[in-house]
XYZ file of C-alpha atoms in Angstrom:
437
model
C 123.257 139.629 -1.819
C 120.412 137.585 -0.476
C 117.259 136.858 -2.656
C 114.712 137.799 -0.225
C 111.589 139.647 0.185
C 110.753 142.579 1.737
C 106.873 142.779 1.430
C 105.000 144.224 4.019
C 105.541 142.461 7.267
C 102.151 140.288 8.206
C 100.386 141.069 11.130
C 101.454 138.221 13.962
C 98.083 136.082 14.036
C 98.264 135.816 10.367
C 101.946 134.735 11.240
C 101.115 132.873 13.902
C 97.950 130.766 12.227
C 100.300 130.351 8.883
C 103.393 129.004 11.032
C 100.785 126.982 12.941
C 98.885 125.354 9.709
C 102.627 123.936 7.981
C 104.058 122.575 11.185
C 100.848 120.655 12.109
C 100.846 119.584 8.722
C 104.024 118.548 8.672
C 103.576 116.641 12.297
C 100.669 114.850 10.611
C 103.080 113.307 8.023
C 105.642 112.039 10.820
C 102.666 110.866 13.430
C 100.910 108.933 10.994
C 103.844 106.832 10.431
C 104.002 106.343 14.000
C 100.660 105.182 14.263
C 100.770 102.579 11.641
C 103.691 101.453 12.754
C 102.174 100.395 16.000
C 99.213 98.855 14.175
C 100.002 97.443 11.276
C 103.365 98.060 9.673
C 104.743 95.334 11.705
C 102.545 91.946 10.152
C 102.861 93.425 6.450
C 106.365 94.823 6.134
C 107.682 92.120 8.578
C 105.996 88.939 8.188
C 108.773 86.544 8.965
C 108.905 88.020 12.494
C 107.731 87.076 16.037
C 104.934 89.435 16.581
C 106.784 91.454 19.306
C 110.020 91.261 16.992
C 107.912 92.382 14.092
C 106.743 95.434 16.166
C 110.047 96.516 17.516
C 111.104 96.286 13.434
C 108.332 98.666 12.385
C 109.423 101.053 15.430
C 113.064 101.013 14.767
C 111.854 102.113 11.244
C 110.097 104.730 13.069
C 113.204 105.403 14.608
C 115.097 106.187 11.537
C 113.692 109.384 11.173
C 114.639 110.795 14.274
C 118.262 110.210 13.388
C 117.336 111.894 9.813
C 115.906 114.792 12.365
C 119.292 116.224 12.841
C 120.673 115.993 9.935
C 118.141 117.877 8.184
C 118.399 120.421 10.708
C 122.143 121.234 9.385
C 121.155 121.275 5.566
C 117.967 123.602 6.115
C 119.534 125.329 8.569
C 122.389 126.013 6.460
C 120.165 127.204 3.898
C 118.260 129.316 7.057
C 121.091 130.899 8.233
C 122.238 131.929 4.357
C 119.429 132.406 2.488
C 116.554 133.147 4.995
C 114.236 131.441 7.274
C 111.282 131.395 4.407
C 113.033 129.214 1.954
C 112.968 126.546 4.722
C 109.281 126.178 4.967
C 109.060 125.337 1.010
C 111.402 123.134 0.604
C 110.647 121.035 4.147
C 106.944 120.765 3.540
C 107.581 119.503 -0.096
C 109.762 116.935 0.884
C 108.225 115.588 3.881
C 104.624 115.672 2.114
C 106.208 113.599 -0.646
C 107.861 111.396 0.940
C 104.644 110.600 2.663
C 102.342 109.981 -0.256
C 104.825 107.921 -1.525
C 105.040 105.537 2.393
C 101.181 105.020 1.319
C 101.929 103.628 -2.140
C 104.970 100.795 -1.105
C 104.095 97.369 -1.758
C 104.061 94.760 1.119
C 106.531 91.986 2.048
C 104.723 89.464 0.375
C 104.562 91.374 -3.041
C 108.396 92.672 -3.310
C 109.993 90.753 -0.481
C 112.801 92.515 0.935
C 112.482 95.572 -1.129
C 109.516 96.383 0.848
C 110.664 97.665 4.465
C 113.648 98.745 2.706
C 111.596 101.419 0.562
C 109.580 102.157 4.219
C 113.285 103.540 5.737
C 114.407 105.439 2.982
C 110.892 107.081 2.892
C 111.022 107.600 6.461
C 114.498 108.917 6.435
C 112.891 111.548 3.835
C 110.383 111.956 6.258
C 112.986 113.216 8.744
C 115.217 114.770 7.126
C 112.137 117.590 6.017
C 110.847 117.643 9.584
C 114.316 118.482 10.829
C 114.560 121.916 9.063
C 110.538 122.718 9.473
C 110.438 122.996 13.293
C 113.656 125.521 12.732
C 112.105 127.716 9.874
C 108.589 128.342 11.294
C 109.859 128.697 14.779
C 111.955 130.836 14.060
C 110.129 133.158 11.315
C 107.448 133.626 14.220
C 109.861 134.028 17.112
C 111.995 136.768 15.386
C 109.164 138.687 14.105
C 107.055 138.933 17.919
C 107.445 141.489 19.861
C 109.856 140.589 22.864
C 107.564 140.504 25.748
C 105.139 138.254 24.012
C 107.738 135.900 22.083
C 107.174 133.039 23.954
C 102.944 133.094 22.971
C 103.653 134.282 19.649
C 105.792 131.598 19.263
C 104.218 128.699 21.104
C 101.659 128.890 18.094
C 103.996 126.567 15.878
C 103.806 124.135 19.025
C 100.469 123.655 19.195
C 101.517 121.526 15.645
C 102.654 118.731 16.829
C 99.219 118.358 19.090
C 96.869 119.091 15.625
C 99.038 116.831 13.636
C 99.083 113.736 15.880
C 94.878 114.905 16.192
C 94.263 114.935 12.427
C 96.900 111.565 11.872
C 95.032 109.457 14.589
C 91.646 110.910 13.604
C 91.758 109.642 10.521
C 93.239 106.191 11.359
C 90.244 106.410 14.527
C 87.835 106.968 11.789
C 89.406 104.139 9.230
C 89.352 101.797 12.410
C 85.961 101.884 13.221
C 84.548 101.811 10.310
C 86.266 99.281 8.328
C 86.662 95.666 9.230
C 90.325 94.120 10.246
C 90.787 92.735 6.696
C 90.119 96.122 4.928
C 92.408 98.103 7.192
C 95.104 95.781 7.153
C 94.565 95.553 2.715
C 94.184 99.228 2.301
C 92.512 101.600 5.156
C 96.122 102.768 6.691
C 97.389 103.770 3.743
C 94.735 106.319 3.177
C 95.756 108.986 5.866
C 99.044 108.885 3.837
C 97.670 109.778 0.724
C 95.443 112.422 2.333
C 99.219 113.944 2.973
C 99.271 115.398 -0.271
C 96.443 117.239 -0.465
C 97.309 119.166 2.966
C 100.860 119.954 1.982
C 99.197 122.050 -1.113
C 97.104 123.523 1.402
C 100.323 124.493 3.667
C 102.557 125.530 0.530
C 99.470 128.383 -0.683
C 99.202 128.855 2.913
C 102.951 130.229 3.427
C 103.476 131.392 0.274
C 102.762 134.949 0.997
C 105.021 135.076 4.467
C 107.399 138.044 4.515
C 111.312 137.069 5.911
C 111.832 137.576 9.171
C 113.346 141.158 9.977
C 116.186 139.372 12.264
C 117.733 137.801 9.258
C 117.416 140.919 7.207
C 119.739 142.429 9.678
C 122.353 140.479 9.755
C 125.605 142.132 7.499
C 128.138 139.296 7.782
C 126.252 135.820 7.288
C 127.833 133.084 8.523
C 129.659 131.037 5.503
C 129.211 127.131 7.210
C 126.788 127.694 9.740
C 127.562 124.386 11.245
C 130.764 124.765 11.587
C 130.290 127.757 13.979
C 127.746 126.146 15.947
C 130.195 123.100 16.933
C 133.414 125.190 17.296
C 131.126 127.889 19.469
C 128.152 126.883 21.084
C 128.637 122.785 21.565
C 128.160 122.797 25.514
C 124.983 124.850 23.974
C 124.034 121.985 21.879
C 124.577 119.340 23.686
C 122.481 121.040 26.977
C 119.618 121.578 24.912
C 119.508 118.227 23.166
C 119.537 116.353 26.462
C 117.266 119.329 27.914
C 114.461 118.291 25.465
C 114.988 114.770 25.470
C 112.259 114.438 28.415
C 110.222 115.903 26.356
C 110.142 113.772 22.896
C 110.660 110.298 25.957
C 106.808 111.737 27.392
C 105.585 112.392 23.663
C 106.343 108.982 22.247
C 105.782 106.738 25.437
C 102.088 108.428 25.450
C 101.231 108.563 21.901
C 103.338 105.582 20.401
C 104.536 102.824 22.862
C 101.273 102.955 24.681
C 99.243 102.907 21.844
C 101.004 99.156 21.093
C 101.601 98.074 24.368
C 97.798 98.956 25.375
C 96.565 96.888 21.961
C 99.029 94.151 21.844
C 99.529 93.252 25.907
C 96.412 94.975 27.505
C 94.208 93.534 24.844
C 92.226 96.845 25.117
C 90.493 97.948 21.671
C 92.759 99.902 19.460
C 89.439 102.682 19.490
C 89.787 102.775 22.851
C 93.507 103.407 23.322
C 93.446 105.791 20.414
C 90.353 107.884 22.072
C 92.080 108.341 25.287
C 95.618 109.559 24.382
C 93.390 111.708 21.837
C 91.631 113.616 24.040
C 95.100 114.052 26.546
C 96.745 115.901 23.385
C 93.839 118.334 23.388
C 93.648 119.064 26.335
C 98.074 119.616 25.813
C 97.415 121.775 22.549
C 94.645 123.772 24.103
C 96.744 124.592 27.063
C 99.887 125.397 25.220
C 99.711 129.267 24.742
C 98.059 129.834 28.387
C 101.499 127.929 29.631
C 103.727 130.420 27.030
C 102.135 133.470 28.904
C 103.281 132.274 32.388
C 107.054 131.946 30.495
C 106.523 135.396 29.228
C 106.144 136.723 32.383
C 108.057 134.455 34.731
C 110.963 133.503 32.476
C 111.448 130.214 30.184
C 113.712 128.445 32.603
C 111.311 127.842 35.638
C 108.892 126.852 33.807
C 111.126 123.577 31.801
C 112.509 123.300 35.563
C 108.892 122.771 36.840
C 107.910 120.277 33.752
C 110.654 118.021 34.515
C 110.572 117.791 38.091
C 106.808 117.145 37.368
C 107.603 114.657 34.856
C 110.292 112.621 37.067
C 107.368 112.638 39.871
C 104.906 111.174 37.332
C 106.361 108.337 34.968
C 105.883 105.688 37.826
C 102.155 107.020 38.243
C 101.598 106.789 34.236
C 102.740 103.346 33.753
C 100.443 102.024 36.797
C 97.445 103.770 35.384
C 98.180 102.777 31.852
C 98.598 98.654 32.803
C 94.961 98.844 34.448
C 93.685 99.224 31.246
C 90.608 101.275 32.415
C 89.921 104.163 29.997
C 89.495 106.809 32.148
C 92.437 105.565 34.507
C 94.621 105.749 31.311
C 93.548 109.072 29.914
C 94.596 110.671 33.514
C 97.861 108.769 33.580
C 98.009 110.460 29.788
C 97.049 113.902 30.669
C 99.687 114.137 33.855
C 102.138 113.128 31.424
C 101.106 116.003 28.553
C 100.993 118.234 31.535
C 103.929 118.033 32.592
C 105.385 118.240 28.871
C 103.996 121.130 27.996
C 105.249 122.612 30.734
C 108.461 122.405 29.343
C 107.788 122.837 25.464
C 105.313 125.881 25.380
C 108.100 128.287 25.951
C 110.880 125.817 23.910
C 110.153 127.242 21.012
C 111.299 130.834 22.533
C 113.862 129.602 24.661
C 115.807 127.892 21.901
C 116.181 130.802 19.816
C 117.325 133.097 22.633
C 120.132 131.119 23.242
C 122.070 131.580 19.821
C 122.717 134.481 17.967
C 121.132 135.760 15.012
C 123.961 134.389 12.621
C 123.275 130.632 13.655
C 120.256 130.637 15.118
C 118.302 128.828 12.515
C 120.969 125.677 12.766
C 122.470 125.752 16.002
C 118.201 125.669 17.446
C 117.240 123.590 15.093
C 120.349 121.032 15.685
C 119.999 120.912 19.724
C 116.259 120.443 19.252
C 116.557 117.507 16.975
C 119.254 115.877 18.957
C 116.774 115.962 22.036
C 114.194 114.017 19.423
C 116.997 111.077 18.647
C 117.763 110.898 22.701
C 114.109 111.092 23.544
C 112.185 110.325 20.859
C 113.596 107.188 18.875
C 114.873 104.958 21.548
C 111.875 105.192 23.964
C 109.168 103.216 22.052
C 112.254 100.689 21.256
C 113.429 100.544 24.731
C 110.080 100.541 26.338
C 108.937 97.832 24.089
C 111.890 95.879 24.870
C 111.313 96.477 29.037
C 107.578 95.967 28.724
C 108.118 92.649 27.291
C 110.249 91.611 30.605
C 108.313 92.858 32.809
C 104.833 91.729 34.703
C 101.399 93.117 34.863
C 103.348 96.968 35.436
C 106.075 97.667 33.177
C 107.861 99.558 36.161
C 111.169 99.254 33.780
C 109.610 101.638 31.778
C 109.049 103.810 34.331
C 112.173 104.026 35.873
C 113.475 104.345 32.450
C 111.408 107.372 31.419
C 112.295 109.056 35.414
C 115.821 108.359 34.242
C 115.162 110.528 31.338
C 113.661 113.430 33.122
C 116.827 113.780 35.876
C 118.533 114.201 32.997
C 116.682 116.812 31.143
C 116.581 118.780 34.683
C 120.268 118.288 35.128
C 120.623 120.398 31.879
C 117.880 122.536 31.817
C 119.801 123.623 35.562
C 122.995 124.376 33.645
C 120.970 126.624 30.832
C 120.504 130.730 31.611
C 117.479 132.395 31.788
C 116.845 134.263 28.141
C 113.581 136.157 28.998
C 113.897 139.663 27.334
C 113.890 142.205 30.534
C 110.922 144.808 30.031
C 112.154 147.752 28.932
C 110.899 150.165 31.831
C 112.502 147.744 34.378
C 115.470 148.073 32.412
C 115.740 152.217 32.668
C 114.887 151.858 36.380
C 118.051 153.101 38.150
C 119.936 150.070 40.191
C 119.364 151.076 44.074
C 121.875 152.305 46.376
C 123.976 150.028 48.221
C 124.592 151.224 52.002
């Protein structure tokens, strides 16, 4: 027997706002990391480097947890798909919030040497590793308790975390930058918005503390004894569609909101403020827009819709990269906002989509799995690789482009091979078929 509750179902904005409040929590942990790392992690965790090596260090540290992404996706989803979908969002938020606090408190490279960027991956790995079973747990715990013909806005609510979370982390650091000098953010300003960590994952644990299990799980007689192992014998063509389906996705996120951010700062010369302002306000316009997007998916079907975002997105990499190396602010924030556009075309109705595809049984690891694949195809290797073509390029980093078009054929590609999942209304289903002549 399963040690779950059975309270009183909540009613699906109180859902919706509670899913909403630990994943953007949760986002904030891994973005700030991002964020520092094209700053500042680079000169004080790797001194002995080139400046462009140093920064390439601090991202492939970055990098790590994406590759921890997945494999926390298998251990909460294990724990998901066996014990319920609420035990997930605990345990995550804990360990990603610590391991957080603790990024703020590592010496630098010139107090413990070596010791120093090794404590940053391990910390990061933690980071990961919690932020691989999160997106599954409150995904799903909204997903399976919405009604079917609003899933996908019911569920997009989650999504709008990673949007508040890279808000709130860059906020802060915005905030830090302005207002202290050079010297002071470098000595101790950055590691502020990691201690700040702590205090919102309290704030998220009393938030979900009250959530009732979702009924999907409670329905389920014969639990599956290793998830995983279903998930690769069964549904790997599943997994592997979806991971390179939302690699586009994570390739957009990152390019925007991290390789930009150091490529604008450290080769455009353009203020760090600046750069920081303008992808800002393109993620708010992207999380504002996110639920409208989830109601066209609940009534024309999740699959056009990721169709149309990466068709979009394969049109507008070339476009983003010109705009960015002008380094005009407003020409920047539209090459930005094209670029969130076109993502959350795509990712508004993931967060349905993904579910749909897997059964009940091993759902919470087989969606959680493909999803954090997409991150370490998408996500890791883009501010690494765009770095790296940036730095042999001229004026335009057109290798960048073409790199982040390559990208978004691919996701299409997939996305092509993937069925439709939208739930058919239940009076269209009772209509009788028509006669053939």
């Amino acid at each position: 027997m399963h040690d779950v509750r059975t309270v009183k179902p909540p009613s699906m904005p109180r859902l919706a706002a509670a899913s909403l409040a630990g994943t953007d929590i949760e986002f904030y942990d891994f973005f700030v990391y991002g964020t520092a790392a094209a700053l500042v992690l680079g000169p004080l965790y790797f001194p002995t480097f080139s400046p462009l090596a140093g920064t390439l260090a601090a991202f492939a540290t970055f990098g790590v947890g994406f590759v921890a992404r997945p494999l926390g996706s298998v251990l909460f989803g294990h724990i998901g798909d066996r014990r319920g979908r609420r035990p997930v969002l605990v345990a995550s938020l804990l360990l990603t919030g610590g391991a957080t606090v603790a990024v703020g408190c590592v010496p630098t490279y010139d107090s413990i040497g070596v010791t120093a960027p090794l404590l940053l991956l391990v910390l990061r790995f933690l980071q990961g590793l919690g932020l691989g079973g999160e997106w599954g747990g409150a995904v799903l715990l909204t997903a399976e308790h919405a009604p079917p013909e609003r899933r996908a806005l019911w569920s997009s609510f989650p999504q709008i975390g990673p949007a508040v979370g890279f808000l709130l982390a860059n906020g802060v650091m915005l905030v830090l930058s302005a207002s202290l000098t050079e010297a002071q953010f470098a000595a101790w300003g950055w590691r502020v918005p990691f201690w700040a960590a702590g205090v919102l994952a309290v704030a998220g644990l009393w938030l979900r503390s009250s959530l009732a299990e979702s009924p999907s799980f409670l329905e389920i007689d014969d639990h599956a004894r290793v998830p995983l192992v279903e998930v690769v014998r069964d549904h790997w063509r599943l997994v592997l569609l979806t991971a390179g389906a939302l690699a586009v996705g994570y390739a957009i996120f990152y390019a925007v909101t991290t390789w930009s951010l150091a490529y604008g700062t450290e080769r455009l010369g353009v203020g760090r403020t600046v750069m920081l302002a303008c992808i800002m306000a393109a993620v708010v316009v992207k999380g504002s827009l996110t639920p409208l997007v989830a109601l066209l998916g609940d009534r024309y079907g999740r699959r056009p819709l990721c169709l149309a975002g990466c068709a979009a997105a394969a049109v507008w990499m070339f476009p983003m990269v010109a705009l960015l190396s002008t380094g005009e602010p407003l020409l920047m924030f539209l090459g930005f906002l094209g670029a969130m556009l076109a993502f959350i075309t795509m990712f508004a109705v993931i967060a349905a989509y993904l579910p749909e595809l897997y059964e009940p049984r091993v759902r919470c690891t087989g969606a959680a799995v493909g999803y954090n694949l997409g991150g370490v195809l998408g996500g890791a290797l883009t501010p690494i690789v765009a770095t790296a073509l940036a730095e042999r390029g001229g004026r335009v980093p057109w290798g960048v482009g073409a790199y982040l078009t390559g990208i978004a054929l691919l996701s299409l590609g997939c996305f092509a091979l993937l069925p439709e999942t939208r739930p058919v209304p239940v009076a269209a289903a009772a209509e009788p078929e028509p006669a053939m002549d």
